Amino acid sequence: AVLSNADRNEIDEKFWKHCWQYVLMPDITKSSNFFDVEGDKIRAPLSFIYGVGNSAHIELMMHRPYSTIEDFANKIHQQRIKSGKIVKDKKGKEKLKLGYNSLHRGVVYSLIISGAMDSLFPADTDIYQKLAQYEAAVSTASGKSVVAVEESYCDMNQLVRFQHRKSILPSCTEPVLPMLDRKS
């Protein structure tokens, strides 16, 4: 109740140090609109992730459940088709202009990097592979060519991923020392 009624800054600055060990990070298939009890832990909402605004959060909740990354990409693309409109091109030919969607590449990348979409991928898939699978799924859903994933994600080790996660989920608490040991 305290976490659900607090704003993000209060959670980060006041409460997190007292409750982090009881909180499960957001998950696209399990999180709700609020902090909810899940077993003996508390599941954080998707809105807890920086970069996931209110409209993106609403769209994520509206299209659930998601079973795979392909299912996710198909549902998002179908929503763009439904919200689109027919326009005329320069030659007067009618075509469909896809509607706007709050779940653009930047938001989805944040969800993937944060770990919120891990349940849509096979276990032991690294970040670069997840992003590549997402791009392939978007390509299949939209019928457009695959967009290449930036090279910077290719060599993302556990420590770099932690730094990315920290920028997306400032409250994210993981022991850094084991990551440093593995890196050395």
Short mmCIF file of N, CA and C in Angstrom, two decimals:
data_model
loop_
_atom_site.label_atom_id
_atom_site.label_comp_id
_atom_site.label_asym_id
_atom_site.label_seq_id
_atom_site.Cartn_x
_atom_site.Cartn_y
_atom_site.Cartn_z
N ALA A 1 0.84 -1.19 0.00
CA ALA A 1 0.00 0.00 0.00
C ALA A 1 0.88 1.25 0.00
N VAL A 2 1.95 1.24 0.76
CA VAL A 2 2.83 2.40 0.82
C VAL A 2 3.44 2.67 -0.56
N LEU A 3 3.95 1.63 -1.22
CA LEU A 3 4.56 1.81 -2.53
C LEU A 3 3.54 2.27 -3.58
N SER A 4 2.34 1.75 -3.53
CA SER A 4 1.30 2.11 -4.50
C SER A 4 0.87 3.56 -4.34
N ASN A 5 0.94 4.08 -3.12
CA ASN A 5 0.50 5.45 -2.87
C ASN A 5 1.62 6.47 -2.89
N ALA A 6 2.84 6.03 -3.07
CA ALA A 6 3.99 6.94 -3.10
C ALA A 6 4.32 7.30 -4.55
N ASP A 7 4.90 8.48 -4.75
CA ASP A 7 5.36 8.80 -6.10
C ASP A 7 6.74 8.19 -6.29
N ARG A 8 7.18 8.19 -7.53
CA ARG A 8 8.43 7.52 -7.90
C ARG A 8 9.62 8.04 -7.10
N ASN A 9 9.71 9.35 -6.89
CA ASN A 9 10.84 9.91 -6.14
C ASN A 9 10.85 9.45 -4.69
N GLU A 10 9.67 9.38 -4.09
CA GLU A 10 9.59 8.89 -2.70
C GLU A 10 10.07 7.45 -2.62
N ILE A 11 9.67 6.64 -3.58
CA ILE A 11 10.10 5.24 -3.58
C ILE A 11 11.61 5.17 -3.70
N ASP A 12 12.16 5.89 -4.69
CA ASP A 12 13.60 5.86 -4.91
C ASP A 12 14.39 6.40 -3.72
N GLU A 13 13.94 7.51 -3.15
CA GLU A 13 14.71 8.19 -2.12
C GLU A 13 14.45 7.71 -0.69
N LYS A 14 13.20 7.34 -0.40
CA LYS A 14 12.86 7.01 0.98
C LYS A 14 12.64 5.52 1.25
N PHE A 15 11.86 4.88 0.41
CA PHE A 15 11.37 3.54 0.73
C PHE A 15 12.22 2.39 0.20
N TRP A 16 12.88 2.60 -0.94
CA TRP A 16 13.54 1.50 -1.60
C TRP A 16 14.58 0.81 -0.74
N LYS A 17 15.35 1.58 0.00
CA LYS A 17 16.40 0.98 0.83
C LYS A 17 15.83 0.05 1.90
N HIS A 18 14.56 0.20 2.22
CA HIS A 18 13.93 -0.64 3.24
C HIS A 18 13.18 -1.84 2.67
N CYS A 19 12.85 -1.78 1.38
CA CYS A 19 11.98 -2.84 0.85
C CYS A 19 12.51 -3.52 -0.41
N TRP A 20 13.65 -3.13 -0.94
CA TRP A 20 14.11 -3.65 -2.23
C TRP A 20 14.14 -5.17 -2.29
N GLN A 21 14.50 -5.80 -1.18
CA GLN A 21 14.63 -7.26 -1.19
C GLN A 21 13.29 -7.98 -1.27
N TYR A 22 12.19 -7.24 -1.11
CA TYR A 22 10.85 -7.83 -1.17
C TYR A 22 10.15 -7.57 -2.50
N VAL A 23 10.80 -6.81 -3.39
CA VAL A 23 10.15 -6.38 -4.62
C VAL A 23 10.71 -7.12 -5.83
N LEU A 24 9.80 -7.68 -6.62
CA LEU A 24 10.13 -8.30 -7.90
C LEU A 24 10.05 -7.22 -8.97
N MET A 25 10.99 -7.21 -9.88
CA MET A 25 11.00 -6.21 -10.94
C MET A 25 9.80 -6.38 -11.87
N PRO A 26 9.45 -5.32 -12.60
CA PRO A 26 8.30 -5.39 -13.51
C PRO A 26 8.45 -6.50 -14.54
N ASP A 27 7.33 -7.10 -14.90
CA ASP A 27 7.29 -8.16 -15.91
C ASP A 27 6.07 -7.93 -16.79
N ILE A 28 6.28 -7.95 -18.09
CA ILE A 28 5.22 -7.63 -19.04
C ILE A 28 4.03 -8.58 -18.96
N THR A 29 4.25 -9.80 -18.48
CA THR A 29 3.17 -10.77 -18.40
C THR A 29 2.53 -10.86 -17.01
N LYS A 30 3.20 -10.29 -15.99
CA LYS A 30 2.71 -10.44 -14.62
C LYS A 30 2.36 -9.14 -13.91
N SER A 31 2.98 -8.04 -14.29
CA SER A 31 2.76 -6.77 -13.59
C SER A 31 1.37 -6.22 -13.88
N SER A 32 0.82 -5.54 -12.90
CA SER A 32 -0.46 -4.87 -13.09
C SER A 32 -0.22 -3.36 -13.05
N ASN A 33 -1.27 -2.61 -12.78
CA ASN A 33 -1.15 -1.15 -12.70
C ASN A 33 -0.54 -0.67 -11.39
N PHE A 34 -0.46 -1.55 -10.43
CA PHE A 34 -0.01 -1.18 -9.09
C PHE A 34 1.02 -2.18 -8.59
N PHE A 35 1.61 -1.88 -7.46
CA PHE A 35 2.44 -2.85 -6.76
C PHE A 35 1.48 -3.90 -6.21
N ASP A 36 1.68 -5.17 -6.56
CA ASP A 36 0.79 -6.24 -6.14
C ASP A 36 1.57 -7.33 -5.43
N VAL A 37 0.92 -8.00 -4.51
CA VAL A 37 1.53 -9.11 -3.81
C VAL A 37 1.55 -10.31 -4.74
N GLU A 38 2.72 -10.94 -4.84
CA GLU A 38 2.90 -12.14 -5.65
C GLU A 38 3.69 -13.13 -4.81
N GLY A 39 3.00 -14.09 -4.26
CA GLY A 39 3.65 -15.03 -3.34
C GLY A 39 4.07 -14.28 -2.09
N ASP A 40 5.34 -14.36 -1.74
CA ASP A 40 5.83 -13.64 -0.56
C ASP A 40 6.61 -12.38 -0.95
N LYS A 41 6.40 -11.91 -2.18
CA LYS A 41 7.07 -10.71 -2.68
C LYS A 41 6.04 -9.71 -3.19
N ILE A 42 6.52 -8.57 -3.65
CA ILE A 42 5.68 -7.53 -4.23
C ILE A 42 6.14 -7.32 -5.67
N ARG A 43 5.23 -7.41 -6.64
CA ARG A 43 5.57 -7.23 -8.05
C ARG A 43 5.40 -5.75 -8.40
N ALA A 44 6.45 -5.13 -8.96
CA ALA A 44 6.40 -3.73 -9.38
C ALA A 44 5.62 -3.60 -10.68
N PRO A 45 4.92 -2.47 -10.87
CA PRO A 45 4.19 -2.24 -12.12
C PRO A 45 5.14 -1.85 -13.26
N LEU A 46 4.67 -1.99 -14.48
CA LEU A 46 5.49 -1.62 -15.64
C LEU A 46 5.79 -0.13 -15.66
N SER A 47 4.91 0.67 -15.09
CA SER A 47 5.13 2.11 -15.06
C SER A 47 6.32 2.50 -14.18
N PHE A 48 6.87 1.54 -13.46
CA PHE A 48 8.03 1.75 -12.61
C PHE A 48 9.30 1.94 -13.45
N ILE A 49 9.23 1.56 -14.72
CA ILE A 49 10.37 1.66 -15.63
C ILE A 49 10.39 3.05 -16.26
N TYR A 50 11.52 3.75 -16.16
CA TYR A 50 11.65 5.06 -16.80
C TYR A 50 11.53 4.88 -18.30
N GLY A 51 10.78 5.77 -18.94
CA GLY A 51 10.60 5.70 -20.39
C GLY A 51 9.29 5.04 -20.77
N VAL A 52 8.63 4.38 -19.82
CA VAL A 52 7.32 3.79 -20.09
C VAL A 52 6.28 4.76 -19.52
N GLY A 53 5.81 5.62 -20.40
CA GLY A 53 4.82 6.62 -19.99
C GLY A 53 3.44 6.03 -19.80
N ASN A 54 2.51 6.87 -19.42
CA ASN A 54 1.16 6.43 -19.13
C ASN A 54 0.49 5.79 -20.36
N SER A 55 0.63 6.41 -21.53
CA SER A 55 -0.04 5.84 -22.72
C SER A 55 0.59 4.51 -23.13
N ALA A 56 1.92 4.39 -23.00
CA ALA A 56 2.57 3.10 -23.30
C ALA A 56 2.13 2.04 -22.30
N HIS A 57 2.01 2.42 -21.04
CA HIS A 57 1.57 1.48 -20.01
C HIS A 57 0.15 1.00 -20.31
N ILE A 58 -0.72 1.91 -20.70
CA ILE A 58 -2.11 1.55 -21.03
C ILE A 58 -2.13 0.57 -22.21
N GLU A 59 -1.34 0.86 -23.25
CA GLU A 59 -1.30 -0.04 -24.42
C GLU A 59 -0.76 -1.41 -24.05
N LEU A 60 0.27 -1.45 -23.22
CA LEU A 60 0.82 -2.74 -22.79
C LEU A 60 -0.24 -3.56 -22.06
N MET A 61 -0.98 -2.93 -21.19
CA MET A 61 -1.99 -3.65 -20.42
C MET A 61 -3.18 -4.06 -21.30
N MET A 62 -3.51 -3.22 -22.28
CA MET A 62 -4.66 -3.46 -23.15
C MET A 62 -4.48 -4.71 -24.02
N HIS A 63 -3.27 -4.98 -24.46
CA HIS A 63 -3.03 -6.07 -25.40
C HIS A 63 -2.63 -7.39 -24.74
N ARG A 64 -2.52 -7.42 -23.44
CA ARG A 64 -2.12 -8.65 -22.77
C ARG A 64 -3.19 -9.71 -22.92
N PRO A 65 -2.84 -10.95 -22.81
CA PRO A 65 -1.54 -11.54 -22.48
C PRO A 65 -0.66 -11.68 -23.72
N TYR A 66 0.63 -11.74 -23.49
CA TYR A 66 1.62 -11.96 -24.54
C TYR A 66 2.27 -13.31 -24.27
N SER A 67 2.44 -14.10 -25.31
CA SER A 67 3.06 -15.42 -25.11
C SER A 67 4.50 -15.46 -25.63
N THR A 68 4.77 -14.73 -26.71
CA THR A 68 6.10 -14.69 -27.31
C THR A 68 6.37 -13.29 -27.82
N ILE A 69 7.58 -13.02 -28.24
CA ILE A 69 7.90 -11.71 -28.80
C ILE A 69 7.16 -11.50 -30.12
N GLU A 70 6.93 -12.57 -30.86
CA GLU A 70 6.16 -12.49 -32.11
C GLU A 70 4.71 -12.11 -31.83
N ASP A 71 4.14 -12.71 -30.79
CA ASP A 71 2.77 -12.38 -30.39
C ASP A 71 2.69 -10.89 -29.99
N PHE A 72 3.66 -10.43 -29.24
CA PHE A 72 3.73 -9.02 -28.84
C PHE A 72 3.77 -8.12 -30.07
N ALA A 73 4.68 -8.38 -31.00
CA ALA A 73 4.84 -7.55 -32.20
C ALA A 73 3.57 -7.56 -33.05
N ASN A 74 2.93 -8.71 -33.19
CA ASN A 74 1.69 -8.81 -33.96
C ASN A 74 0.58 -7.98 -33.35
N LYS A 75 0.41 -8.06 -32.04
CA LYS A 75 -0.65 -7.30 -31.37
C LYS A 75 -0.43 -5.80 -31.48
N ILE A 76 0.81 -5.37 -31.36
CA ILE A 76 1.11 -3.95 -31.47
C ILE A 76 0.86 -3.47 -32.90
N HIS A 77 1.30 -4.26 -33.88
CA HIS A 77 1.09 -3.87 -35.28
C HIS A 77 -0.41 -3.85 -35.62
N GLN A 78 -1.17 -4.82 -35.15
CA GLN A 78 -2.61 -4.85 -35.41
C GLN A 78 -3.29 -3.62 -34.83
N GLN A 79 -2.84 -3.15 -33.69
CA GLN A 79 -3.39 -1.93 -33.09
C GLN A 79 -3.10 -0.73 -33.97
N ARG A 80 -1.90 -0.68 -34.56
CA ARG A 80 -1.56 0.43 -35.46
C ARG A 80 -2.45 0.39 -36.71
N ILE A 81 -2.79 -0.80 -37.18
CA ILE A 81 -3.68 -0.92 -38.33
C ILE A 81 -5.08 -0.43 -37.96
N LYS A 82 -5.59 -0.89 -36.82
CA LYS A 82 -6.94 -0.51 -36.38
C LYS A 82 -7.07 1.00 -36.17
N SER A 83 -6.02 1.62 -35.65
CA SER A 83 -6.10 3.06 -35.37
C SER A 83 -5.65 3.91 -36.57
N GLY A 84 -5.32 3.26 -37.68
CA GLY A 84 -4.88 3.98 -38.87
C GLY A 84 -6.05 4.59 -39.63
N LYS A 85 -5.70 5.31 -40.69
CA LYS A 85 -6.74 5.91 -41.51
C LYS A 85 -6.33 5.83 -42.98
N ILE A 86 -7.31 5.90 -43.83
CA ILE A 86 -7.08 5.86 -45.27
C ILE A 86 -6.75 7.28 -45.74
N VAL A 87 -5.64 7.41 -46.44
CA VAL A 87 -5.22 8.71 -47.00
C VAL A 87 -4.93 8.52 -48.49
N LYS A 88 -4.88 9.63 -49.21
CA LYS A 88 -4.57 9.57 -50.64
C LYS A 88 -3.13 10.04 -50.83
N ASP A 89 -2.40 9.30 -51.67
CA ASP A 89 -1.03 9.71 -51.98
C ASP A 89 -1.06 10.79 -53.07
N LYS A 90 0.10 11.18 -53.56
CA LYS A 90 0.21 12.27 -54.55
C LYS A 90 -0.51 11.95 -55.85
N LYS A 91 -0.64 10.67 -56.16
CA LYS A 91 -1.32 10.26 -57.39
C LYS A 91 -2.82 10.04 -57.18
N GLY A 92 -3.29 10.29 -55.96
CA GLY A 92 -4.71 10.12 -55.67
C GLY A 92 -5.09 8.71 -55.28
N LYS A 93 -4.10 7.82 -55.16
CA LYS A 93 -4.35 6.44 -54.79
C LYS A 93 -4.51 6.34 -53.27
N GLU A 94 -5.53 5.61 -52.84
CA GLU A 94 -5.77 5.45 -51.40
C GLU A 94 -4.83 4.42 -50.80
N LYS A 95 -4.36 4.72 -49.61
CA LYS A 95 -3.51 3.78 -48.88
C LYS A 95 -3.74 3.96 -47.39
N LEU A 96 -3.37 2.96 -46.63
CA LEU A 96 -3.55 3.00 -45.19
C LEU A 96 -2.34 3.66 -44.54
N LYS A 97 -2.62 4.68 -43.75
CA LYS A 97 -1.56 5.30 -42.94
C LYS A 97 -1.73 4.73 -41.54
N LEU A 98 -0.71 4.00 -41.08
CA LEU A 98 -0.79 3.36 -39.76
C LEU A 98 -0.97 4.40 -38.67
N GLY A 99 -1.70 4.03 -37.64
CA GLY A 99 -1.92 4.91 -36.50
C GLY A 99 -0.71 4.98 -35.59
N TYR A 100 -0.73 5.96 -34.72
CA TYR A 100 0.36 6.16 -33.78
C TYR A 100 0.30 5.10 -32.69
N ASN A 101 1.45 4.72 -32.20
CA ASN A 101 1.53 3.75 -31.11
C ASN A 101 2.59 4.22 -30.13
N SER A 102 2.25 4.24 -28.87
CA SER A 102 3.20 4.66 -27.83
C SER A 102 4.30 3.64 -27.60
N LEU A 103 4.12 2.44 -28.10
CA LEU A 103 5.12 1.39 -27.90
C LEU A 103 6.11 1.38 -29.07
N HIS A 104 6.82 2.48 -29.19
CA HIS A 104 7.83 2.60 -30.24
C HIS A 104 9.11 1.87 -29.82
N ARG A 105 10.06 1.82 -30.73
CA ARG A 105 11.30 1.07 -30.53
C ARG A 105 12.01 1.44 -29.22
N GLY A 106 12.08 2.73 -28.90
CA GLY A 106 12.77 3.16 -27.67
C GLY A 106 12.14 2.58 -26.42
N VAL A 107 10.82 2.58 -26.36
CA VAL A 107 10.11 2.03 -25.20
C VAL A 107 10.34 0.53 -25.12
N VAL A 108 10.21 -0.16 -26.24
CA VAL A 108 10.38 -1.61 -26.24
C VAL A 108 11.82 -1.99 -25.89
N TYR A 109 12.79 -1.26 -26.40
CA TYR A 109 14.19 -1.53 -26.03
C TYR A 109 14.37 -1.37 -24.53
N SER A 110 13.77 -0.33 -23.94
CA SER A 110 13.86 -0.14 -22.49
C SER A 110 13.24 -1.32 -21.74
N LEU A 111 12.11 -1.81 -22.24
CA LEU A 111 11.46 -2.96 -21.61
C LEU A 111 12.34 -4.21 -21.71
N ILE A 112 12.97 -4.40 -22.86
CA ILE A 112 13.81 -5.58 -23.05
C ILE A 112 15.06 -5.48 -22.17
N ILE A 113 15.74 -4.34 -22.20
CA ILE A 113 16.97 -4.18 -21.43
C ILE A 113 16.70 -4.26 -19.93
N SER A 114 15.56 -3.74 -19.50
CA SER A 114 15.24 -3.78 -18.07
C SER A 114 14.96 -5.20 -17.57
N GLY A 115 14.66 -6.10 -18.50
CA GLY A 115 14.33 -7.47 -18.11
C GLY A 115 12.83 -7.70 -18.01
N ALA A 116 12.03 -6.65 -18.25
CA ALA A 116 10.58 -6.76 -18.12
C ALA A 116 9.96 -7.67 -19.18
N MET A 117 10.69 -7.94 -20.26
CA MET A 117 10.15 -8.79 -21.32
C MET A 117 10.85 -10.14 -21.39
N ASP A 118 11.64 -10.48 -20.38
CA ASP A 118 12.39 -11.74 -20.39
C ASP A 118 11.50 -12.96 -20.59
N SER A 119 10.27 -12.90 -20.09
CA SER A 119 9.38 -14.07 -20.19
C SER A 119 8.92 -14.34 -21.62
N LEU A 120 9.17 -13.42 -22.55
CA LEU A 120 8.77 -13.62 -23.94
C LEU A 120 9.86 -14.26 -24.79
N PHE A 121 11.03 -14.47 -24.19
CA PHE A 121 12.18 -15.02 -24.91
C PHE A 121 12.61 -16.34 -24.28
N PRO A 122 13.29 -17.17 -25.07
CA PRO A 122 13.86 -18.39 -24.47
C PRO A 122 14.89 -18.01 -23.39
N ALA A 123 15.01 -18.86 -22.39
CA ALA A 123 15.99 -18.62 -21.32
C ALA A 123 17.39 -18.57 -21.92
N ASP A 124 18.28 -17.87 -21.26
CA ASP A 124 19.68 -17.74 -21.67
C ASP A 124 19.87 -17.02 -23.00
N THR A 125 18.93 -16.17 -23.38
CA THR A 125 19.09 -15.35 -24.58
C THR A 125 19.70 -14.03 -24.14
N ASP A 126 20.80 -13.63 -24.79
CA ASP A 126 21.44 -12.37 -24.38
C ASP A 126 20.68 -11.17 -24.95
N ILE A 127 21.03 -9.98 -24.47
CA ILE A 127 20.33 -8.76 -24.85
C ILE A 127 20.33 -8.54 -26.36
N TYR A 128 21.48 -8.68 -26.98
CA TYR A 128 21.57 -8.46 -28.42
C TYR A 128 20.63 -9.41 -29.17
N GLN A 129 20.61 -10.67 -28.78
CA GLN A 129 19.73 -11.64 -29.43
C GLN A 129 18.26 -11.28 -29.22
N LYS A 130 17.93 -10.82 -28.00
CA LYS A 130 16.54 -10.41 -27.73
C LYS A 130 16.14 -9.24 -28.62
N LEU A 131 17.02 -8.25 -28.72
CA LEU A 131 16.72 -7.10 -29.57
C LEU A 131 16.61 -7.51 -31.03
N ALA A 132 17.47 -8.41 -31.49
CA ALA A 132 17.42 -8.90 -32.87
C ALA A 132 16.12 -9.69 -33.11
N GLN A 133 15.71 -10.50 -32.14
CA GLN A 133 14.45 -11.24 -32.27
C GLN A 133 13.26 -10.29 -32.30
N TYR A 134 13.33 -9.23 -31.51
CA TYR A 134 12.27 -8.22 -31.54
C TYR A 134 12.19 -7.58 -32.92
N GLU A 135 13.34 -7.16 -33.45
CA GLU A 135 13.36 -6.52 -34.78
C GLU A 135 12.83 -7.48 -35.85
N ALA A 136 13.19 -8.75 -35.77
CA ALA A 136 12.70 -9.75 -36.73
C ALA A 136 11.18 -9.92 -36.59
N ALA A 137 10.68 -9.91 -35.37
CA ALA A 137 9.24 -10.05 -35.14
C ALA A 137 8.48 -8.84 -35.69
N VAL A 138 9.03 -7.65 -35.51
CA VAL A 138 8.41 -6.44 -36.05
C VAL A 138 8.40 -6.50 -37.57
N SER A 139 9.50 -6.96 -38.15
CA SER A 139 9.60 -7.09 -39.59
C SER A 139 8.54 -8.05 -40.13
N THR A 140 8.39 -9.18 -39.48
CA THR A 140 7.40 -10.17 -39.90
C THR A 140 5.99 -9.61 -39.76
N ALA A 141 5.71 -8.92 -38.66
CA ALA A 141 4.37 -8.38 -38.42
C ALA A 141 4.02 -7.27 -39.41
N SER A 142 4.99 -6.44 -39.73
CA SER A 142 4.71 -5.27 -40.58
C SER A 142 4.96 -5.53 -42.07
N GLY A 143 5.71 -6.59 -42.40
CA GLY A 143 6.04 -6.87 -43.78
C GLY A 143 7.16 -5.99 -44.31
N LYS A 144 7.85 -5.30 -43.42
CA LYS A 144 8.97 -4.44 -43.81
C LYS A 144 10.28 -5.16 -43.54
N SER A 145 11.36 -4.60 -44.06
CA SER A 145 12.66 -5.24 -43.86
C SER A 145 13.12 -5.09 -42.41
N VAL A 146 13.98 -5.99 -41.99
CA VAL A 146 14.49 -6.02 -40.62
C VAL A 146 15.42 -4.85 -40.38
N VAL A 147 15.21 -4.16 -39.26
CA VAL A 147 16.10 -3.08 -38.84
C VAL A 147 17.23 -3.70 -38.04
N ALA A 148 18.46 -3.33 -38.37
CA ALA A 148 19.62 -3.87 -37.65
C ALA A 148 19.70 -3.27 -36.26
N VAL A 149 20.10 -4.08 -35.30
CA VAL A 149 20.31 -3.63 -33.93
C VAL A 149 21.66 -2.93 -33.86
N GLU A 150 21.70 -1.81 -33.14
CA GLU A 150 22.96 -1.06 -33.03
C GLU A 150 24.07 -1.94 -32.47
N GLU A 151 25.26 -1.73 -32.99
CA GLU A 151 26.44 -2.51 -32.57
C GLU A 151 26.71 -2.40 -31.07
N SER A 152 26.35 -1.27 -30.47
CA SER A 152 26.65 -1.06 -29.05
C SER A 152 25.99 -2.11 -28.16
N TYR A 153 24.92 -2.74 -28.64
CA TYR A 153 24.24 -3.77 -27.87
C TYR A 153 24.89 -5.14 -28.05
N CYS A 154 25.75 -5.27 -29.05
CA CYS A 154 26.35 -6.55 -29.39
C CYS A 154 27.22 -7.11 -28.27
N ASP A 155 28.03 -6.26 -27.69
CA ASP A 155 28.97 -6.72 -26.65
C ASP A 155 28.52 -6.34 -25.25
N MET A 156 27.22 -6.27 -25.03
CA MET A 156 26.71 -5.84 -23.73
C MET A 156 26.91 -6.96 -22.70
N ASN A 157 27.91 -6.80 -21.84
CA ASN A 157 28.13 -7.79 -20.79
C ASN A 157 27.23 -7.47 -19.59
N GLN A 158 27.32 -8.27 -18.56
CA GLN A 158 26.43 -8.13 -17.42
C GLN A 158 26.58 -6.78 -16.72
N LEU A 159 27.79 -6.27 -16.63
CA LEU A 159 28.02 -4.99 -15.97
C LEU A 159 27.44 -3.83 -16.78
N VAL A 160 27.62 -3.86 -18.10
CA VAL A 160 27.06 -2.81 -18.95
C VAL A 160 25.54 -2.87 -18.91
N ARG A 161 24.99 -4.09 -18.92
CA ARG A 161 23.53 -4.24 -18.83
C ARG A 161 23.04 -3.67 -17.50
N PHE A 162 23.78 -3.91 -16.43
CA PHE A 162 23.41 -3.37 -15.12
C PHE A 162 23.36 -1.84 -15.19
N GLN A 163 24.35 -1.22 -15.83
CA GLN A 163 24.37 0.23 -15.95
C GLN A 163 23.17 0.73 -16.76
N HIS A 164 22.82 0.03 -17.84
CA HIS A 164 21.63 0.37 -18.61
C HIS A 164 20.38 0.22 -17.76
N ARG A 165 20.28 -0.90 -17.07
CA ARG A 165 19.11 -1.15 -16.21
C ARG A 165 18.99 -0.07 -15.15
N LYS A 166 20.12 0.37 -14.62
CA LYS A 166 20.12 1.40 -13.58
C LYS A 166 19.58 2.72 -14.12
N SER A 167 19.84 3.02 -15.39
CA SER A 167 19.31 4.25 -15.97
C SER A 167 17.82 4.15 -16.25
N ILE A 168 17.32 2.93 -16.48
CA ILE A 168 15.91 2.70 -16.76
C ILE A 168 15.13 2.43 -15.47
N LEU A 169 15.76 1.71 -14.56
CA LEU A 169 15.18 1.35 -13.27
C LEU A 169 16.14 1.80 -12.17
N PRO A 170 16.15 3.08 -11.82
CA PRO A 170 17.10 3.56 -10.82
C PRO A 170 17.02 2.80 -9.49
N SER A 171 15.85 2.28 -9.18
CA SER A 171 15.69 1.54 -7.93
C SER A 171 16.26 0.14 -8.00
N CYS A 172 16.58 -0.31 -9.19
CA CYS A 172 17.10 -1.66 -9.39
C CYS A 172 18.31 -1.90 -8.51
N THR A 173 18.24 -2.94 -7.73
CA THR A 173 19.33 -3.26 -6.82
C THR A 173 19.80 -4.67 -7.10
N GLU A 174 21.04 -4.78 -7.53
CA GLU A 174 21.67 -6.08 -7.76
C GLU A 174 23.06 -6.00 -7.17
N PRO A 175 23.56 -7.08 -6.66
CA PRO A 175 24.94 -7.06 -6.16
C PRO A 175 25.92 -6.91 -7.32
N VAL A 176 26.70 -5.84 -7.30
CA VAL A 176 27.62 -5.53 -8.39
C VAL A 176 28.91 -6.33 -8.28
N LEU A 177 29.32 -6.67 -7.08
CA LEU A 177 30.58 -7.36 -6.87
C LEU A 177 30.70 -8.67 -7.66
N PRO A 178 29.66 -9.53 -7.68
CA PRO A 178 29.77 -10.74 -8.49
C PRO A 178 29.96 -10.45 -9.98
N MET A 179 29.35 -9.36 -10.47
CA MET A 179 29.52 -9.00 -11.88
C MET A 179 30.97 -8.61 -12.15
N LEU A 180 31.57 -7.88 -11.23
CA LEU A 180 32.95 -7.48 -11.39
C LEU A 180 33.88 -8.69 -11.34
N ASP A 181 33.58 -9.64 -10.47
CA ASP A 181 34.38 -10.87 -10.40
C ASP A 181 34.33 -11.64 -11.71
N ARG A 182 33.12 -11.76 -12.30
CA ARG A 182 32.98 -12.48 -13.56
C ARG A 182 33.69 -11.75 -14.69
N LYS A 183 33.66 -10.40 -14.64
CA LYS A 183 34.30 -9.60 -15.69
C LYS A 183 35.81 -9.78 -15.67
N SER A 184 36.38 -9.84 -14.47
CA SER A 184 37.84 -10.01 -14.38
C SER A 184 38.22 -11.44 -14.72
#
